XYZ file of C-alpha atoms in Angstrom:
568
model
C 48.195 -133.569 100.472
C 44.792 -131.747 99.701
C 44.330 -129.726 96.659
C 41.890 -127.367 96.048
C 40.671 -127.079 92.132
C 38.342 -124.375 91.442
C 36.133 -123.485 88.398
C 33.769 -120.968 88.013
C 30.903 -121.522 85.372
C 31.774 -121.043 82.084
C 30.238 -117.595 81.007
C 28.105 -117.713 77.317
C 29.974 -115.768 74.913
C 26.891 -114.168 73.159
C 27.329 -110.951 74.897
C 28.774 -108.826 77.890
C 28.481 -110.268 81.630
C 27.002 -108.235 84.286
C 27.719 -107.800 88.308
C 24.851 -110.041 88.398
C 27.193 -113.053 86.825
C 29.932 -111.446 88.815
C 28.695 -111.862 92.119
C 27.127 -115.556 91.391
C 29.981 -117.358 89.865
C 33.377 -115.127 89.825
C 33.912 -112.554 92.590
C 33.384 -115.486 95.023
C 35.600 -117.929 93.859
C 38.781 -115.064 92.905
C 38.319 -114.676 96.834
C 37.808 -118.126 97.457
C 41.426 -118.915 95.898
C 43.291 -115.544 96.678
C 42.416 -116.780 100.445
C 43.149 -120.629 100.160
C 46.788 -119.443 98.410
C 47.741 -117.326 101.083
C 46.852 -119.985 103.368
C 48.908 -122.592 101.819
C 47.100 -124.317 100.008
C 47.698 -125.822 96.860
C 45.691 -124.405 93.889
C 44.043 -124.139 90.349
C 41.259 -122.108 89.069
C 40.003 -123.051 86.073
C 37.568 -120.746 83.672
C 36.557 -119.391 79.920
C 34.323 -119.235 77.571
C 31.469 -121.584 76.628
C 31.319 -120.756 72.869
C 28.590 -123.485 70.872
C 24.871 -123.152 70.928
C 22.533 -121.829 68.494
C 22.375 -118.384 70.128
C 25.655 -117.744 68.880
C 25.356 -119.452 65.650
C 21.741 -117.165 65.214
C 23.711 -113.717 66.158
C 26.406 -114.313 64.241
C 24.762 -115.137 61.222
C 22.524 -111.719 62.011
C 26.228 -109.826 62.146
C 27.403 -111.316 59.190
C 30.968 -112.394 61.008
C 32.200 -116.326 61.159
C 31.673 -118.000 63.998
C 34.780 -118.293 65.439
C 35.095 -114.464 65.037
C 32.259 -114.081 66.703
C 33.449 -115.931 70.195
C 36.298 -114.290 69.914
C 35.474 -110.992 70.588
C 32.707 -111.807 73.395
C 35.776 -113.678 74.781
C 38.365 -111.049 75.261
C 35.133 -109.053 76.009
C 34.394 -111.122 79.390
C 38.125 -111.191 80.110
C 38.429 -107.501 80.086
C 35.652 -107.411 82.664
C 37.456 -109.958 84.827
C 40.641 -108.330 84.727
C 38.538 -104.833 85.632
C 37.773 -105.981 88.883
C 41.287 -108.306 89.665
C 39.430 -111.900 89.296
C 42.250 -113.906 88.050
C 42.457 -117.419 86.788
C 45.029 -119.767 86.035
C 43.663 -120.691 82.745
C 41.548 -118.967 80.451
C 40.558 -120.270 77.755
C 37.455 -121.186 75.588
C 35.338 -124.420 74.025
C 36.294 -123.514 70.612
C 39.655 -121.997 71.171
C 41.132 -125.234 73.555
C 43.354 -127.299 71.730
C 42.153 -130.322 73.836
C 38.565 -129.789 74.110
C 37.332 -131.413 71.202
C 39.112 -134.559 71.524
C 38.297 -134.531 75.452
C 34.926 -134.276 74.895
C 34.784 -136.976 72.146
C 36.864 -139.150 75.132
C 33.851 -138.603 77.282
C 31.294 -139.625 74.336
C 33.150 -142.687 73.504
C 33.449 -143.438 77.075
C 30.155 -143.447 78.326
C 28.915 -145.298 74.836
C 30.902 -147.706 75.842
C 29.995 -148.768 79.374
C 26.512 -148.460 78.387
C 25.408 -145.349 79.089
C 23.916 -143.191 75.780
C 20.693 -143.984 74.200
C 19.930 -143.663 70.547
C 16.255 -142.472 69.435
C 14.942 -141.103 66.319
C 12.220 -138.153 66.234
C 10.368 -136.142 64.240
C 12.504 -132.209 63.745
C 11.595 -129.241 61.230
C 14.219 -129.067 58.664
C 14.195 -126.211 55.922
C 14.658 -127.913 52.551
C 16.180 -124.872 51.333
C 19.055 -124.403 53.457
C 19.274 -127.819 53.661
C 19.589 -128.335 57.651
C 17.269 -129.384 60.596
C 16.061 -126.387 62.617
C 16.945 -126.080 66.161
C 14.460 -124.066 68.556
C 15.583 -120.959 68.406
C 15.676 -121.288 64.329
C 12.057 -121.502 64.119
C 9.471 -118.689 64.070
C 5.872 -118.910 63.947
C 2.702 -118.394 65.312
C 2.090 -119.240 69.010
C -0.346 -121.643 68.930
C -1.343 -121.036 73.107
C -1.871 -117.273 72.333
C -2.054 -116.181 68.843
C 1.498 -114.230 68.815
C 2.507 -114.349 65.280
C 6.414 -113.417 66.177
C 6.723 -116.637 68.658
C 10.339 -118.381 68.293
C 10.190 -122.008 68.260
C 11.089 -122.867 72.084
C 9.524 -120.161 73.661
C 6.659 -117.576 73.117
C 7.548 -113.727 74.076
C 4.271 -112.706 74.404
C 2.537 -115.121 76.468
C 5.971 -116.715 78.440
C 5.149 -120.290 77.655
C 7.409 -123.003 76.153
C 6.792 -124.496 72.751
C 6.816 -127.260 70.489
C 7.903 -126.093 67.410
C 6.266 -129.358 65.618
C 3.121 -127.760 66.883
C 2.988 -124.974 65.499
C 0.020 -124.421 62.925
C 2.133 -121.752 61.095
C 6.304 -121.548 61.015
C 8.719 -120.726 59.049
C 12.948 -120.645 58.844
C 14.618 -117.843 60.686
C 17.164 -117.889 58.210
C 15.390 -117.594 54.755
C 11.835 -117.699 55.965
C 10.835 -121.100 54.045
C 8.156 -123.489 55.223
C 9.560 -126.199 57.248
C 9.046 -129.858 56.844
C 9.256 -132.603 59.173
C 11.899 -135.170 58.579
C 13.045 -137.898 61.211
C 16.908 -137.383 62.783
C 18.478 -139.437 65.606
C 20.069 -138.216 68.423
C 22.013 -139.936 71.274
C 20.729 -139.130 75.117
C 22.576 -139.484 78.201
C 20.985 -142.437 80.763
C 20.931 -140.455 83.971
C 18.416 -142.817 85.238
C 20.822 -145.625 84.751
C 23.244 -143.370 86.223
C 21.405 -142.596 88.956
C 20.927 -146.426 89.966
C 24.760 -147.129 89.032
C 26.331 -144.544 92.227
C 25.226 -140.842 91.360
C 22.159 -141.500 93.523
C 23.668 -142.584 96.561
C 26.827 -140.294 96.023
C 24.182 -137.417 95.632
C 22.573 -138.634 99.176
C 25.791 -139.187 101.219
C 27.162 -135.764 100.323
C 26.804 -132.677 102.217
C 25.344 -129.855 100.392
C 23.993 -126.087 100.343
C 20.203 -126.478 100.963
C 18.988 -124.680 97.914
C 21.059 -128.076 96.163
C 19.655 -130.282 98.318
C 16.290 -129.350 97.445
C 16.618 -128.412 93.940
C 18.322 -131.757 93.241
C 16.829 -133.932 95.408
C 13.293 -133.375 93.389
C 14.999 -133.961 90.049
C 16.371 -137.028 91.036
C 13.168 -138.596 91.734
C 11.717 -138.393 88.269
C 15.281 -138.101 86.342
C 15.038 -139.484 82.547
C 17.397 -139.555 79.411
C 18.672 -136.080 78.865
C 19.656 -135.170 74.327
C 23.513 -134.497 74.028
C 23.504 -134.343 70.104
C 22.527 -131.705 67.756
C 22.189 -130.755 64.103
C 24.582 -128.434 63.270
C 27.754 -127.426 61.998
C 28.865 -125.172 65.001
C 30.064 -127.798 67.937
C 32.632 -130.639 68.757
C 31.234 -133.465 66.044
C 29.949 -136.670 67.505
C 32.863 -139.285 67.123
C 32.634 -140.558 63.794
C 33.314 -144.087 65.057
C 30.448 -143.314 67.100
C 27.990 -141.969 64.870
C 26.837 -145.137 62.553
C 27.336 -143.117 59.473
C 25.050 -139.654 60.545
C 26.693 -136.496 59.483
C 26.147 -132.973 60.770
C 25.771 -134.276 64.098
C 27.534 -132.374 67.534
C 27.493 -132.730 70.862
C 25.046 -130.326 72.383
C 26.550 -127.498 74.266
C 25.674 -128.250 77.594
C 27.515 -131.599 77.690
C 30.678 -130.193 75.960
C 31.196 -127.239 78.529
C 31.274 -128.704 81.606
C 34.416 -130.746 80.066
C 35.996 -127.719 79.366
C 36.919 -127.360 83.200
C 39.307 -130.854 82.166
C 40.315 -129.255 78.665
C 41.316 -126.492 79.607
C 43.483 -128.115 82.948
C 45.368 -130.188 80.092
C 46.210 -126.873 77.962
C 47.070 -125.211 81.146
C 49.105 -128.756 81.897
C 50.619 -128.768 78.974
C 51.805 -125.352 78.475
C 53.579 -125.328 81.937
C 55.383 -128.086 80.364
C 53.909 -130.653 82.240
C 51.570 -132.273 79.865
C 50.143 -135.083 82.320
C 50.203 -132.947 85.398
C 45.861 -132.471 84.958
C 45.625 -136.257 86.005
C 46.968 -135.029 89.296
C 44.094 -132.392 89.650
C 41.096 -134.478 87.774
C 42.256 -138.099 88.674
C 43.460 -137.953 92.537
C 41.630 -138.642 95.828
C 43.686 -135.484 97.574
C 41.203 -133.062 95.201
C 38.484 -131.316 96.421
C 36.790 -130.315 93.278
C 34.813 -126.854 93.614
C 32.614 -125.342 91.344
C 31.467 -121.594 92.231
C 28.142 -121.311 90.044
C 24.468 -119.325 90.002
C 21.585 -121.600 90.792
C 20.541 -121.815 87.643
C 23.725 -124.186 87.244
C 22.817 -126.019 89.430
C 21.306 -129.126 87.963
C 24.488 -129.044 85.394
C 26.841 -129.232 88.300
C 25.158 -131.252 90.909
C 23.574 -133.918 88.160
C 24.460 -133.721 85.163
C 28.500 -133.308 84.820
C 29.156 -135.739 87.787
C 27.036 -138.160 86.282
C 29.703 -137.869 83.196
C 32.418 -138.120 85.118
C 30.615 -141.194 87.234
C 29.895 -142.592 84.097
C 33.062 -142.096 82.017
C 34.954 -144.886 84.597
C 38.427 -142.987 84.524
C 39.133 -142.072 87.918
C 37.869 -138.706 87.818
C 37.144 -136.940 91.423
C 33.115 -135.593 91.903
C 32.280 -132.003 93.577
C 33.415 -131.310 97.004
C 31.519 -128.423 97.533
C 28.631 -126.391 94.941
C 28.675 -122.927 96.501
C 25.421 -121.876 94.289
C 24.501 -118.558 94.804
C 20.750 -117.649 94.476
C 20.068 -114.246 91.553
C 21.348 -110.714 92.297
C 18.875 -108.514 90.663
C 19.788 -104.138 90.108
C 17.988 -101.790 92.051
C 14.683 -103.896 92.064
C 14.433 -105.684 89.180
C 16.685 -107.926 86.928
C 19.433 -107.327 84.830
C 19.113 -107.343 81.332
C 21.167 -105.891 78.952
C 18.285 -106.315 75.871
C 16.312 -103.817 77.920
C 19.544 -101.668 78.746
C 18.737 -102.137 82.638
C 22.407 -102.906 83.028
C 25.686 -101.114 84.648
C 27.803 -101.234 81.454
C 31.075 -102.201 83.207
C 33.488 -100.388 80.919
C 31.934 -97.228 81.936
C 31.146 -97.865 85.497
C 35.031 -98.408 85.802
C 35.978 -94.600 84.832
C 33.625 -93.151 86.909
C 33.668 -95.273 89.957
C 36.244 -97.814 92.113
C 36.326 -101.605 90.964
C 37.386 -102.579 94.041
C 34.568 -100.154 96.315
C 32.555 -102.589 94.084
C 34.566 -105.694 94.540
C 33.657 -104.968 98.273
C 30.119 -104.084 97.613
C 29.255 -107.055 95.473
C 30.599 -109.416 98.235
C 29.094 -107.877 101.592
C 25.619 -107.864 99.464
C 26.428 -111.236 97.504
C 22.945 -113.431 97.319
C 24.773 -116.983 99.240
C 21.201 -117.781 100.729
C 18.524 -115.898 98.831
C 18.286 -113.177 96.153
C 19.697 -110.142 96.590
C 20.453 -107.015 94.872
C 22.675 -103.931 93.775
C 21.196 -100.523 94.990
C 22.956 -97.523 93.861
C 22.576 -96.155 97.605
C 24.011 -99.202 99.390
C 26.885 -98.778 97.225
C 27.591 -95.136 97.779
C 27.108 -95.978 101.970
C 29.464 -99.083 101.800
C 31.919 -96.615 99.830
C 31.767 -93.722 102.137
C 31.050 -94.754 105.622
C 32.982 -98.565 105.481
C 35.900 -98.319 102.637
C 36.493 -94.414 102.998
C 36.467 -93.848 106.251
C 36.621 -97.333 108.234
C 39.366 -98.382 105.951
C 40.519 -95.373 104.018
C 40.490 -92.785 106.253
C 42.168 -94.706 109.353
C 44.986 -95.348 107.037
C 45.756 -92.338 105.825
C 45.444 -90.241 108.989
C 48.273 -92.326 110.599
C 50.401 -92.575 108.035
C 50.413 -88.901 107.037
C 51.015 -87.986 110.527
C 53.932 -89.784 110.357
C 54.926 -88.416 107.391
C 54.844 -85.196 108.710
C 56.386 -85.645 111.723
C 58.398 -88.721 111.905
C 60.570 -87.808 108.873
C 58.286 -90.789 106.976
C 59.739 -93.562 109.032
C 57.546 -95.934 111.495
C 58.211 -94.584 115.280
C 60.332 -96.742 117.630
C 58.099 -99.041 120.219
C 59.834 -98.892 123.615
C 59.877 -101.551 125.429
C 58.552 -100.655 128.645
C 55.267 -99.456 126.761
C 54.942 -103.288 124.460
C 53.043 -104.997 127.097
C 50.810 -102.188 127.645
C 49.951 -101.010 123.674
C 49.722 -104.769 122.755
C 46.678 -104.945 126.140
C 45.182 -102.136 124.735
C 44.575 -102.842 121.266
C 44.093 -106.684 121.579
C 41.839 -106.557 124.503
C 40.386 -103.083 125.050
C 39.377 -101.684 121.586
C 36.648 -104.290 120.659
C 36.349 -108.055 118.979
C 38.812 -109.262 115.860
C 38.439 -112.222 114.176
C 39.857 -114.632 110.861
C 37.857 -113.357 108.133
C 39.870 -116.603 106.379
C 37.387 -119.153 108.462
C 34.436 -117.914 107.279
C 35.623 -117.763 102.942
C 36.380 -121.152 103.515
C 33.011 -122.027 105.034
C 31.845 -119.758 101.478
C 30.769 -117.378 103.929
C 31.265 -114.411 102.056
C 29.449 -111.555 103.273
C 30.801 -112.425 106.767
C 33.936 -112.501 106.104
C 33.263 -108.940 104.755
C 31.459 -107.729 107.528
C 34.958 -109.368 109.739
C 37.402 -107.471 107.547
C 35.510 -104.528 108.927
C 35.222 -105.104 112.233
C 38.902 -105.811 112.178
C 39.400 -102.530 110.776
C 37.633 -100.557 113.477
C 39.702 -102.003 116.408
C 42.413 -99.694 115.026
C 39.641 -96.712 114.812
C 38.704 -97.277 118.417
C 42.770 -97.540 119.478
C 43.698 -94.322 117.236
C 40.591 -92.618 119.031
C 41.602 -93.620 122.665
C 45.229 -93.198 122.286
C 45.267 -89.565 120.493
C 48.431 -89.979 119.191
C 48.735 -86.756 117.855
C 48.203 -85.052 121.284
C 50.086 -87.612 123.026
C 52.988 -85.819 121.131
C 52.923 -82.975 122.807
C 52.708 -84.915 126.141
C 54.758 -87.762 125.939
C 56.545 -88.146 122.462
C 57.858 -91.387 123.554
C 54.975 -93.170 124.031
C 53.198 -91.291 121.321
C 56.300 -93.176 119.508
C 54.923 -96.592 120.764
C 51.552 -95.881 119.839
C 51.904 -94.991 116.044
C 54.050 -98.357 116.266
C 51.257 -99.932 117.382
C 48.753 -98.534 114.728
C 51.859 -98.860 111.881
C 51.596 -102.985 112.901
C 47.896 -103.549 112.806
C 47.550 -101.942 109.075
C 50.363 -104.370 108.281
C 47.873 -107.163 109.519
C 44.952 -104.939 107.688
C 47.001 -104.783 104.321
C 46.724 -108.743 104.717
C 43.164 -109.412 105.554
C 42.424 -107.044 102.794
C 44.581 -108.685 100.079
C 42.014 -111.351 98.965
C 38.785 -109.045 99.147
C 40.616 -105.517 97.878
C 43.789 -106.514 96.489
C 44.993 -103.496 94.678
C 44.240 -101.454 97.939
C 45.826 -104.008 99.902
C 48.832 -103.898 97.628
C 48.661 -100.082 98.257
C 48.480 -100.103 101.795
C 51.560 -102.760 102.265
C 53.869 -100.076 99.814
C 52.729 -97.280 102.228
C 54.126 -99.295 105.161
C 57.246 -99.457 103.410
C 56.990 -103.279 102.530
C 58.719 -104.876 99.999
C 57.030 -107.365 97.522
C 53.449 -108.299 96.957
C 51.077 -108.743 99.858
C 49.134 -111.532 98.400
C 52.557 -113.561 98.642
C 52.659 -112.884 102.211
C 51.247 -116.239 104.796
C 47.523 -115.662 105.707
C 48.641 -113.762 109.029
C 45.066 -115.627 110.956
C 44.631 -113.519 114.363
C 47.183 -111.706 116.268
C 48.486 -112.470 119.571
C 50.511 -110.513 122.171
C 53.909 -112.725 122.047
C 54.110 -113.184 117.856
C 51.936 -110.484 115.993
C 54.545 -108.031 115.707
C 57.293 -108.088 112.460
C 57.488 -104.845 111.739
C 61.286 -103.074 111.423
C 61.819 -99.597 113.648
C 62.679 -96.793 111.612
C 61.182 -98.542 108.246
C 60.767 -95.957 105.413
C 57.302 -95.027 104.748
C 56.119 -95.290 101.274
C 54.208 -93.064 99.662
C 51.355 -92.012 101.158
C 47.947 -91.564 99.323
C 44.372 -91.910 99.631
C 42.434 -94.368 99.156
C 38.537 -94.591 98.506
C 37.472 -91.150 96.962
C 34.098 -90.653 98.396
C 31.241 -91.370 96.030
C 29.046 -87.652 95.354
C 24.681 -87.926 95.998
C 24.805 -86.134 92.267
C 26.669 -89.127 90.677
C 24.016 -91.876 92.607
C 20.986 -89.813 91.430
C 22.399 -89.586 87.839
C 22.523 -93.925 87.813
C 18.785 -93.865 89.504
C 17.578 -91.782 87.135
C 18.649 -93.869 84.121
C 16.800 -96.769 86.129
C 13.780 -95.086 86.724
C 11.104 -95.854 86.826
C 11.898 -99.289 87.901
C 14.205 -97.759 90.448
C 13.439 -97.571 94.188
């Protein structure tokens, strides 16, 4: 039987996330799984924190606080934002936090040493003979020897853009104590993705069917692919086997080759804490997988090259991608996010003054699948008002109140004489419906969105022809039949809704009178005039509350304003 294992990329924890991450890597996939669940389908999504580098070693050190401390709280910090806006995984975790990651990750060194595939070179680095350690990039300051910038870090130049050498520069110094560096040979092992390439990835990488912004990303790396570093000097990382490392101390494995194992570390944690300690072979190690990572485009060559190659190369079975639904960049109001510049939405506040969910919605119908897209402050307020509100929102609360009112807050009787005629009108006369479910699987998200709507106004174009409320007057019976008939579609609403707005959806289904959780309910696919209808006469309404609070002009200009100028 086909599983489905899911990861989303493994957010830095050096700092908050933004919608921009949000609508790349994790609003997608929570959708993505919420949908494939209700459908059936077995499984498992996979996430947390990537927590080595140098950034966080640098800002750490700047704070004063360990390391570990120092993950920690960027960790729960990026959780808190996921459980904001309802994107759950099955595992959370982190790099540094996993039980099994470090010895995983050694696995896969050892491995691929093994059958050939790491390379050992020597090079010249700048070490600081006062702190006694070899200076990555980003520990290096100097002068920029393209323009003159005196305040250049070692791997890039702020004033100019370029990249740098930092064994270039004229004039550089340690970022920790300021000392003159010297140059002093280190080796470092490199993964052979040109051997690689020869030995399957390039003719997996060929055969497979991908997004065309990886097929043509990808495709030009492949033709000039080389030996990629996977070891560092420093003390902050999983340390290179020492049956591996010929005697070398202070060396770890660089963080980009250690996070993309966390996906299998932290499926054996999750594995073993349901009890079931070798039940991650079953998701990593079986044909029936389809392995899907949900990423931003600048993952791509990590995803697409890089970690298959490692799990090509490691020889143990392990299943490749399925599917790399990259998203292209989501920008804010017409430029990019960036939380150094405070041209951000700080999510904590966002949340008390607007809906997580209006946004969940937002984020998806605008969501950048096949080129760059963006969050404007307007959009948001009109996909609010006019789509959630009133499409949505307002279409279930003006039924449901009525009955309320005047049905003693129990769904009316359908007659039978009037079934064949109600079930005409609405699935034939009040305009197109459709499974938003066959478009998320297609990663099709801002269809399915624009689906769950359309879906939605059938019922506004039924409640409009039918009049129920002045049908009462007329003909209470078949007024009777009709709220019956609108009572039954929001049940098939509250469904479609669940994986896109799930706390609404969870609302709407308690309205109804419905016991348990919607999202545990089967994916209920299109209705038809013999089977859609399941629910009981006389069922006791919940209670009965609003949904979307419409979103002010004064509370949009107050967010432009703090964008301006940039803002358009």
């Amino acid at each position: 039987m086909v599983r489905y294992l899911v990861t989303s990329a493994l957010p830095y924890a050096n700092g908050p996330i933004h919608f921009g991450h949000i609508a790349g890597a994790y609003l997608p996939a929570d959708v993505y799984v919420r949908t494939l669940r209700m459908l059936g389908e077995e499984v498992l999504y996979v996430c947390g924190a990537d927590e080595h580098g140098t950034a966080i070693t640098i800002n750490a050190e700047q704070e004063g606080v360990p390391y570990a401390e120092y993950v920690a709280r960027w960790r729960d910090a990026i959780k808190d934002t996921f459980d904001r806006f309802r994107i759950e995984f099955d595992v959370w975790s982190g790099t540094s936090l996993c039980p099994e990651h470090a010895p995983t990750s050694q696995e896969f060194f050892r491995r691929l040493d093994t059958h050939g595939y790491l390379l050992q070179r020597t090079s010249a680095q700048l070490y600081c003979p006062k702190d006694q350690m070899f200076l990555a990039d980003r520990y290096v300051v100097g002068t920029c020897y393209r323009c003159g910038f005196e305040r250049a870090r070692g791997n890039e130049c702020p004033n100019c853009g370029q990249e740098l050498d930092p064994l270039e520069m004229k004039v550089a110094a340690c970022k920790v104590c300021g000392t003159k560096p010297e140059k002093r040979d280190t080796r470092h092992w490199f993964l052979d993705l040109a051997k690689l390439k020869d030995d399957g990835l390039g003719a997996w990488f060929k055969d497979h069917p991908w997004k065309p912004n990886v097929t043509g990303f990808i495709g030009n790396q492949l033709e000039t692919i080389g030996a990629r570093p996977i070891t560092r000097d420093m003390s902050w990382g999983i340390p290179v086997p020492a049956d591996r490392a010929g005697g070398a101390v202070g060396k770890v494995l660089y963080v980009w080759f250690d996070a993309p194992i966390g996906y299998v570390s932290f499926t054996k944690e999750w594995a073993r804490l349901a009890g079931k300690p070798d039940d991650w072979k079953r998701w990593w190690q079986s044909p029936d997988t389809r392995l899907v990572h949900f990423i931003g485009k600048d993952n791509i060559a990590f995803h697409c090259l890089v970690f298959p190659a490692m799990l090509l190369g490691v020889r143990d079975g392990y299943v490749l991608p399925w599917q790399v639904p990259a998203n292209e960049f989501y920008s804010l109001q017409g430029g990019k996010f960036s939380t150094s510049e405070q041209r951000t939405i700080p999510i904590e506040d966002f949340c008390t003054r607007f809906d997580a969910e209006a946004a969940r919605y937002y984020i998806l119908a605008s969501s950048p699948e096949s080129a760059d897209t963006e969050w404007r402050w307007q959009d948001f307020q009109a996909a609010n008002n006019a789509l959630l509100a009133d499409t949505i929102g307002n279409l279930v609360t003006r039924v449901l109140r009525f009955i309320d009112k005047n049905y003693g807050g129990r769904i009316p009787a359908l007659a039978p004489e009037h079934r064949e005629a109600q079930d005409r009108a609405i699935l034939t006369e009040c305009g197109a419906f459709g499974d938003p479910a066959a478009f998320v699987r297609e990663f099709r998200f801002r269809r399915a969105c624009e689906q769950l709507m359309e879906n939605a106004r059938v019922a506004n174009v039924f409640v409009d022809k039918t009049a129920p409320w002045a049908l009462r007057k007329t003909d209470p019976v078949l007024a009777a039949s009709t709220l019956n008939t609108c009572c039954e579609w929001l049940a098939w609403l509250a469904r479609w809704m669940a994986p896109f707005l799930p706390g609404k959806a969870q609302r709407v289904w308690e309205m109804l009178g419905q016991p348990g959780e919607v999202r545990a309910q089967p994916w209920p696919g299109v209705p038809s005039a013999a089977t859609w209808r399941s629910l009981p006469a006389d069922q006791k309404l919940g209670t009965v509350e609003g949904l979307f609070p419409k979103i002010d002009d004064a509370l949009i200009a107050a967010e432009l304003a703090k964008l301006a100028p940039a803002a358009s």
